[in-house]
Coordinates of C-alpha atoms (C1' of nucleotides) in Angstrom, one line a residue:
Chain A
X1 CA -0.3 -0.5 -0.3
X2 CA 2.8 2.3 0.9
X3 CA 4.4 1.4 -2.2
X4 CA 1.5 2.4 -4.4
X5 CA 1.1 5.7 -2.2
X6 CA 4.5 6.5 -4.2
X7 CA 3.0 5.6 -7.8
X8 CA 0.9 8.3 -7.7
X9 CA 2.5 10.3 -6.2
X10 CA 5.0 9.8 -8.9
X11 CA 2.2 10.2 -11.2
X12 CA 0.7 13.0 -10.1
X13 CA 4.4 14.8 -10.6
X14 CA 4.1 13.7 -13.7
X15 CA 0.6 14.8 -14.9
X16 CA 1.2 18.4 -13.1
X17 CA 4.5 18.3 -14.9
X18 CA 3.2 17.8 -18.8
X19 CA 0.7 20.6 -17.7
X20 CA 3.0 23.1 -16.0
X21 CA 5.0 22.5 -19.7
X22 CA 2.4 22.9 -21.2
X23 CA 1.4 26.5 -20.5
X24 CA 4.4 27.5 -20.0
X25 CA 5.6 26.9 -23.6
X26 CA 2.3 29.8 -24.3
X27 CA 3.6 31.6 -21.9
X28 CA 5.6 33.9 -23.9
X29 CA 1.5 35.9 -24.7
X30 CA 2.5 36.8 -22.1
X31 CA 6.1 38.8 -22.3
X32 CA 6.7 35.7 -19.9
X33 CA 9.8 32.9 -21.7
X34 CA 9.7 29.3 -21.3
X35 CA 11.3 29.1 -18.1
X36 CA 10.0 31.5 -16.5
X37 CA 6.9 30.3 -17.2
X38 CA 8.2 26.0 -16.1
X39 CA 9.1 28.7 -12.6
X40 CA 5.2 29.9 -12.6
X41 CA 4.1 26.7 -12.7
X42 CA 5.7 26.0 -10.4
X43 CA 5.7 27.9 -7.8
X44 CA 1.1 27.6 -8.7
X45 CA 0.9 24.2 -7.2
X46 CA 3.2 24.4 -4.3
X47 CA 1.2 23.7 -1.2
X48 CA 3.0 27.0 0.1
X49 CA 5.0 29.9 -0.9
X50 CA 8.4 29.0 -2.0
X51 CA 11.7 30.7 -1.4
X52 CA 14.2 30.7 -4.1
X53 CA 16.3 27.7 -3.0
X54 CA 12.5 25.2 -3.2
X55 CA 13.0 26.8 -6.6
X56 CA 15.8 26.1 -7.5
X57 CA 16.0 22.7 -6.1
X58 CA 12.7 21.5 -8.2
X59 CA 13.5 23.1 -11.1
X60 CA 17.3 22.0 -11.2
X61 CA 18.8 25.6 -12.2
X62 CA 20.5 28.0 -10.1
X63 CA 20.1 30.3 -7.6
X64 CA 20.8 32.8 -9.5
X65 CA 17.9 32.2 -12.0
X66 CA 15.1 31.9 -10.2
X67 CA 16.0 35.6 -8.3
X68 CA 16.3 37.2 -12.0
X69 CA 13.0 35.1 -13.5
X70 CA 10.9 35.9 -9.8
X71 CA 11.6 38.9 -11.4
X72 CA 10.1 39.4 -13.7
X73 CA 7.3 37.5 -13.1
X74 CA 6.8 39.2 -10.2
X75 CA 7.1 42.8 -12.5
X76 CA 4.2 41.4 -15.0
X77 CA 2.0 40.9 -11.8
X78 CA 2.3 36.9 -11.8
X79 CA 3.9 35.8 -8.2
X80 CA 3.6 38.9 -5.1
X81 CA 6.3 38.0 -2.6
X82 CA 4.4 37.3 1.2
X83 CA 6.1 37.2 5.3
X84 CA 6.0 34.5 7.7
X85 CA 6.8 34.6 11.6
X86 CA 10.2 33.7 11.7
X87 CA 11.0 32.8 7.9
X88 CA 14.2 34.9 6.8
X89 CA 14.2 33.9 3.3
X90 CA 12.2 35.7 0.9
X91 CA 8.8 33.3 0.1
X92 CA 6.5 33.8 -2.8
X93 CA 2.9 32.7 -4.1
X94 CA 1.4 32.4 -7.2
X95 CA -0.9 35.7 -7.8
X96 CA -3.5 33.6 -9.3
X97 CA -6.5 36.0 -11.1
X98 CA -5.2 35.3 -14.9
X99 CA -8.3 37.5 -16.2
X100 CA -6.6 40.7 -14.9
X101 CA -3.0 38.6 -15.9
X102 CA -4.4 38.6 -19.3
X103 CA -6.2 42.0 -19.7
X104 CA -2.9 43.9 -18.2
X105 CA -0.3 41.5 -20.3
X106 CA -2.6 43.0 -23.6
X107 CA -2.8 46.5 -22.3
X108 CA 1.4 45.9 -21.3
X109 CA 1.9 45.6 -24.2
X110 CA 0.2 47.9 -27.0
X111 CA -0.9 50.5 -25.4
X112 CA 2.8 51.9 -25.6
X113 CA 3.5 50.7 -29.0
X114 CA -0.3 52.6 -30.0
X115 CA 0.5 55.9 -28.5
X116 CA 3.8 56.0 -30.1
X117 CA 2.7 55.4 -32.8
X118 CA 0.1 57.6 -33.3
X119 CA 2.4 60.2 -31.9
X120 CA 4.4 59.3 -35.1
X121 CA 1.8 59.9 -37.6
X122 CA 0.3 63.0 -36.8
X123 CA 3.9 64.9 -36.6
X124 CA 3.5 62.7 -40.5
X125 CA 0.3 64.7 -41.2
X126 CA 1.6 67.7 -39.9
X127 CA 4.9 67.8 -41.8
X128 CA 3.0 66.6 -45.2
X129 CA 0.6 69.4 -45.4
X130 CA 3.4 72.0 -45.0
X131 CA 5.3 70.1 -47.8
X132 CA 2.2 69.9 -49.8
X133 CA 2.0 74.1 -49.4
X134 CA 6.2 74.6 -50.5
X135 CA 5.6 71.7 -53.3
X136 CA 4.2 72.6 -56.8
X137 CA 5.6 69.8 -59.2
X138 CA 3.0 68.0 -60.1
X139 CA 5.2 64.2 -59.3
X140 CA 5.8 65.4 -56.0
X141 CA 2.6 67.0 -55.5
X142 CA 1.1 63.5 -56.2
X143 CA 3.3 61.3 -54.3
X144 CA 2.4 63.8 -51.2
X145 CA -1.1 63.2 -51.6
X146 CA -0.7 60.1 -51.7
X147 CA 1.3 59.6 -48.9
X148 CA -1.4 61.6 -46.9
X149 CA -4.0 59.1 -47.6
X150 CA -1.9 56.8 -46.2
X151 CA -1.7 58.8 -43.4
X152 CA -5.3 59.8 -42.9
X153 CA -6.4 55.9 -42.8
X154 CA -3.2 55.3 -40.1
X155 CA -4.8 58.1 -37.8
X156 CA -8.0 56.3 -37.9
X157 CA -7.2 52.5 -37.1
X158 CA -5.4 54.1 -34.4
X159 CA -8.7 55.7 -32.7
X160 CA -10.1 52.7 -33.3
X161 CA -6.7 50.7 -31.6
X162 CA -6.9 52.6 -28.8
X163 CA -9.9 52.2 -28.1
X164 CA -10.0 48.4 -27.9
X165 CA -7.1 48.6 -25.5
X166 CA -9.6 51.4 -23.6
X167 CA -12.2 48.0 -23.0
X168 CA -8.9 45.9 -21.7
X169 CA -7.3 48.6 -20.1
X170 CA -11.2 49.9 -18.3
X171 CA -11.8 46.0 -17.5
X172 CA -15.4 46.4 -20.1
X173 CA -13.8 43.3 -20.8
X174 CA -15.7 42.1 -18.0
X175 CA -19.0 43.4 -18.8
X176 CA -18.0 42.4 -22.5
X177 CA -17.6 38.7 -22.0
X178 CA -18.0 37.8 -17.5
X179 CA -15.1 35.7 -16.0
X180 CA -16.7 31.6 -15.5
Chain B
X1 CA 13.2 76.6 -57.7
X2 CA 14.2 73.2 -58.5
X3 CA 17.1 73.1 -55.8
X4 CA 13.8 74.3 -53.4
X5 CA 11.4 70.9 -54.7
X6 CA 14.8 68.6 -53.9
X7 CA 14.7 69.8 -50.6
X8 CA 10.9 69.3 -49.7
X9 CA 12.0 65.7 -51.8
X10 CA 14.5 65.4 -48.7
X11 CA 12.3 66.3 -46.5
X12 CA 9.9 64.4 -47.3
X13 CA 11.9 61.1 -47.2
X14 CA 13.1 62.2 -44.0
X15 CA 9.5 62.0 -42.6
X16 CA 8.6 59.6 -43.9
X17 CA 11.6 57.5 -42.9
X18 CA 10.7 58.9 -39.2
X19 CA 7.7 57.5 -39.6
X20 CA 8.3 54.3 -41.1
X21 CA 10.5 53.9 -38.1
X22 CA 8.3 53.9 -35.1
X23 CA 5.8 52.0 -36.6
X24 CA 8.9 49.3 -37.6
X25 CA 9.4 49.3 -33.8
X26 CA 6.6 48.5 -32.1
X27 CA 5.9 45.6 -35.1
X28 CA 6.9 43.5 -33.0
X29 CA 3.5 43.1 -31.8
X30 CA 2.3 41.7 -34.4
X31 CA 5.0 39.4 -35.3
X32 CA 7.2 41.1 -37.1
X33 CA 10.9 41.6 -35.8
X34 CA 11.8 45.9 -37.4
X35 CA 13.7 44.8 -40.1
X36 CA 11.1 43.0 -41.2
X37 CA 8.5 46.4 -40.3
X38 CA 10.9 49.3 -42.2
X39 CA 10.0 46.4 -45.2
X40 CA 6.9 47.1 -44.8
X41 CA 7.1 50.7 -43.7
X42 CA 8.2 50.5 -47.5
X43 CA 6.7 48.9 -49.4
X44 CA 3.8 50.7 -47.5
X45 CA 4.5 54.6 -48.5
X46 CA 5.7 53.1 -52.3
X47 CA 4.1 54.2 -55.4
X48 CA 4.0 51.2 -57.3
X49 CA 4.6 47.4 -56.3
X50 CA 8.2 47.1 -56.0
X51 CA 10.2 44.0 -57.0
X52 CA 12.9 42.5 -54.4
X53 CA 15.6 44.2 -56.0
X54 CA 13.8 47.9 -55.4
X55 CA 13.8 46.9 -51.9
X56 CA 17.9 46.3 -51.6
X57 CA 18.0 49.2 -52.9
X58 CA 15.9 51.1 -50.7
X59 CA 16.9 49.0 -47.5
X60 CA 20.5 48.9 -48.9
X61 CA 20.5 45.6 -47.7
X62 CA 20.8 41.9 -49.2
X63 CA 18.5 40.4 -51.6
X64 CA 18.4 36.9 -49.6
X65 CA 17.2 39.3 -46.6
X66 CA 14.6 41.0 -48.4
X67 CA 13.0 37.3 -50.1
X68 CA 13.2 36.3 -46.7
X69 CA 11.5 38.7 -45.1
X70 CA 9.2 39.8 -47.4
X71 CA 7.4 36.4 -47.1
X72 CA 7.7 36.4 -42.9
X73 CA 5.2 39.7 -44.3
X74 CA 2.8 37.9 -46.3
X75 CA 2.6 35.1 -44.2
X76 CA 1.3 37.1 -41.9
X77 CA -1.0 38.4 -44.7
X78 CA 0.7 42.3 -44.4
X79 CA 1.5 42.5 -48.7
X80 CA 0.8 40.5 -51.9
X81 CA 2.3 39.2 -54.7
X82 CA 0.7 40.9 -57.8
X83 CA 1.0 40.5 -61.7
X84 CA 2.3 42.9 -64.2
X85 CA 2.0 42.9 -67.7
X86 CA 5.4 41.9 -68.9
X87 CA 7.5 42.1 -66.1
X88 CA 9.3 39.2 -65.1
X89 CA 10.1 40.3 -61.5
X90 CA 8.0 39.1 -58.7
X91 CA 5.9 42.2 -57.3
X92 CA 4.4 43.3 -53.6
X93 CA 2.1 46.1 -52.8
X94 CA 0.6 46.5 -49.3
X95 CA -2.1 44.7 -48.2
X96 CA -2.9 47.5 -46.0
X97 CA -6.6 46.7 -44.5
X98 CA -4.8 46.9 -40.6
X99 CA -8.0 46.4 -38.7
X100 CA -8.0 42.9 -40.3
X101 CA -3.9 42.8 -39.8
X102 CA -5.1 43.7 -36.8
X103 CA -7.8 40.3 -35.4
X104 CA -5.5 37.9 -37.3
X105 CA -2.6 38.8 -35.4
X106 CA -4.4 38.4 -31.9
X107 CA -5.9 35.8 -32.8
X108 CA -3.1 33.4 -34.7
X109 CA -0.9 34.4 -31.6
X110 CA -4.1 33.2 -29.4
X111 CA -5.7 31.1 -30.6
X112 CA -3.4 27.8 -31.0
X113 CA -1.9 29.1 -26.9
X114 CA -5.7 28.7 -25.8
X115 CA -6.3 25.5 -27.7
X116 CA -3.6 23.8 -26.3
X117 CA -3.5 25.1 -22.9
X118 CA -7.2 24.0 -22.6
X119 CA -6.7 20.4 -24.3
X120 CA -3.9 19.6 -20.9
X121 CA -5.3 21.4 -18.6
X122 CA -8.6 18.9 -19.2
X123 CA -5.5 15.4 -19.6
X124 CA -4.7 17.1 -15.6
X125 CA -8.3 17.1 -14.4
X126 CA -9.0 13.1 -16.0
X127 CA -5.5 12.7 -14.3
X128 CA -6.1 14.5 -11.1
X129 CA -9.5 12.2 -10.3
X130 CA -8.4 9.1 -11.1
X131 CA -5.5 9.7 -8.1
X132 CA -8.2 11.4 -6.1
X133 CA -9.9 7.9 -6.5
X134 CA -7.1 5.8 -6.2
X135 CA -5.7 7.8 -2.8
X136 CA -5.5 6.8 0.6
X137 CA -3.0 9.0 1.9
X138 CA -4.3 12.0 4.2
X139 CA -2.0 14.3 3.5
X140 CA -2.0 12.8 -0.8
X141 CA -5.7 13.7 -0.8
X142 CA -5.2 17.0 0.5
X143 CA -2.5 17.7 -2.1
X144 CA -5.1 16.6 -5.0
X145 CA -7.4 18.6 -3.7
X146 CA -5.8 21.6 -4.2
X147 CA -4.5 20.6 -7.4
X148 CA -8.1 19.8 -8.4
X149 CA -8.9 23.2 -7.4
X150 CA -6.2 25.2 -9.9
X151 CA -7.4 23.2 -12.3
X152 CA -10.5 24.0 -12.1
X153 CA -9.8 28.0 -12.0
X154 CA -7.7 27.5 -14.9
X155 CA -9.9 25.6 -17.0
X156 CA -13.2 28.9 -16.4
X157 CA -10.4 30.9 -17.6
X158 CA -9.7 29.4 -21.0
X159 CA -13.1 29.3 -21.7
X160 CA -13.7 32.8 -21.2
X161 CA -10.7 33.9 -22.9
X162 CA -11.6 31.3 -26.1
X163 CA -14.5 33.9 -25.7
X164 CA -12.3 36.5 -25.8
X165 CA -10.4 35.0 -29.2
X166 CA -14.1 34.0 -31.0
X167 CA -15.5 38.1 -30.7
X168 CA -11.6 38.9 -32.8
X169 CA -11.8 35.1 -34.4
X170 CA -15.8 36.1 -36.2
X171 CA -14.9 39.9 -36.8
X172 CA -17.5 40.7 -33.9
X173 CA -15.3 43.5 -32.6
X174 CA -15.8 45.1 -35.8
X175 CA -19.9 45.9 -34.5
X176 CA -18.8 46.3 -30.8
X177 CA -15.8 49.3 -31.9
X178 CA -17.0 50.1 -35.3
X179 CA -13.5 51.4 -37.9
X180 CA -13.5 54.5 -38.3
Chain C
dT1 C1' 19.0 24.1 -77.1
dT2 C1' 21.3 27.5 -75.2
dA3 C1' 22.0 31.8 -72.3
dT4 C1' 20.3 35.2 -68.6
dT5 C1' 18.0 37.0 -64.9
dC6 C1' 15.6 34.8 -60.7
dA7 C1' 14.5 33.8 -56.3
dT8 C1' 15.7 30.4 -53.2
dA9 C1' 18.8 27.2 -50.4
dA10 C1' 22.9 26.8 -47.4
dA11 C1' 26.6 27.6 -44.7
dG12 C1' 29.2 30.9 -42.3
dT13 C1' 29.6 35.0 -39.3
dA14 C1' 28.1 38.1 -36.4
dT15 C1' 25.1 39.6 -32.7
dA16 C1' 22.2 39.3 -28.1
dT17 C1' 19.8 35.8 -25.4
dA18 C1' 20.1 32.9 -21.5
dC19 C1' 22.0 30.8 -17.7
dT20 C1' 25.9 29.8 -14.5
dG21 C1' 29.4 30.3 -10.8
dT22 C1' 32.2 32.8 -8.5
dA23 C1' 32.3 37.0 -5.2
dC24 C1' 29.8 40.9 -2.8
dA25 C1' 27.3 43.6 0.1
dT26 C1' 23.3 43.5 3.4
dA27 C1' 21.1 42.4 7.2
dA28 C1' 19.5 39.0 10.8
dA29 C1' 21.1 35.8 14.6
dT30 C1' 25.1 35.0 17.7
Chain D
dA1 C1' 31.2 42.7 17.6
dT2 C1' 32.1 39.1 14.4
dT3 C1' 29.6 35.5 12.5
dT4 C1' 26.6 33.3 8.8
dA5 C1' 22.7 33.7 5.7
dT6 C1' 20.4 35.4 2.5
dG7 C1' 20.4 38.2 -2.4
dT8 C1' 21.6 39.5 -6.5
dA9 C1' 26.2 42.1 -9.8
dC10 C1' 29.6 40.3 -12.8
dA11 C1' 32.0 37.7 -16.3
dG12 C1' 32.2 34.8 -19.1
dT13 C1' 29.7 30.5 -22.2
dA14 C1' 26.8 28.2 -24.7
dT15 C1' 23.1 29.0 -27.0
dA16 C1' 19.7 31.3 -30.8
dT17 C1' 18.9 35.2 -33.9
dA18 C1' 19.2 37.8 -38.1
dC19 C1' 21.8 38.6 -41.9
dT20 C1' 25.5 38.1 -46.2
dT21 C1' 27.8 36.0 -49.5
dT22 C1' 28.4 32.2 -52.4
dA23 C1' 26.1 28.4 -55.1
dT24 C1' 22.0 26.1 -56.6
dG25 C1' 17.2 25.6 -59.2
dA26 C1' 14.2 27.0 -62.1
dA27 C1' 11.6 30.0 -65.8
dT28 C1' 12.3 33.0 -69.8
dA29 C1' 13.9 34.8 -73.2
dA30 C1' 17.1 34.1 -77.1

DNA sequence: TTATTCATAAAGTATATACTGTACATAAAT
DNA sequence: ATTTATGTACAGTATATACTTTATGAATAA
């Protein structure tokens, strides 16, 4: 019987390992590397908050990697540091609001890019319009009009994108598609 | 006057270069590398469809890079090959439905990941439940229940994510947030 | 058929990224 | 005050990625 329980334990570890491997593989979408994904999975299934040394032995990797990895996960708000009486080492546990993590990952990635692009497009539009006033060679004028069309299209798109991002940013997405 | 027009042309090129640089920088979000982003920008503003040689001289990079770059952009549906009578070389022009590109980029990235994760979670749940039936050591049972909670949470999340992706996939997003 | 032009494959090189081991600074424990 | 434990900076190494040059195969033109 002892033997059999041991087998279950092994099989459980194997099943968890499998699952963690899969989600880690896809965690690049959240801006988290493969290895840090496995790190997150390990912390996620731990029954208790883990220390860097725990993680190091669990994954068979250097403590330094755990240190930098956990920092990345903290910045992505995927783990949090907790304090426990009498424990000197830093302890980490999963911050497992995946819905919020998704929204944050999405917004963080797109917000800055969208803003930069919009700003650049506005500047380009201003420039092009100035050039158009100065130009009098037909070919150049034609080119400028063509370019302005492109820019105006881009500006419309950025407005739209801005609105889409805002839906995730404000949490409005959670009323449109309610969490389960 | 000729001199002045030349100046405008230069300034225009500079302004375009600036804009292209900015959008290229952020195009990583679409799964497109920096350089391929500039390549797209170049094709976008070209007055006529471009050949690989055109691009090569425009960007000062090897033709081979243009070849692989343009293939990546084709796969991302950002450029298309066009045919012109009497022209032997392949010609490419921008496929500039940015709204659709955004939706595709989003869906392509998340759909497969979400499906994989969901599948893995279902499998894990099945495994865990089997183990739970077999187990009779209290500690092990406790661990299994803890793990099952995590998995059930994950499954709920994947359902939600699936629905979010579906909104972009089906184009429903365009009625929720109409293009400008 | 032969010659030429074009796109791409293969191999090589340079640059960036991820990980490790060692060493150090900080803070708790004695 | 001294020692010990803990997290992180730094430097070095290995692996992956991006780009170029050279070579090859396919298709058109002569």
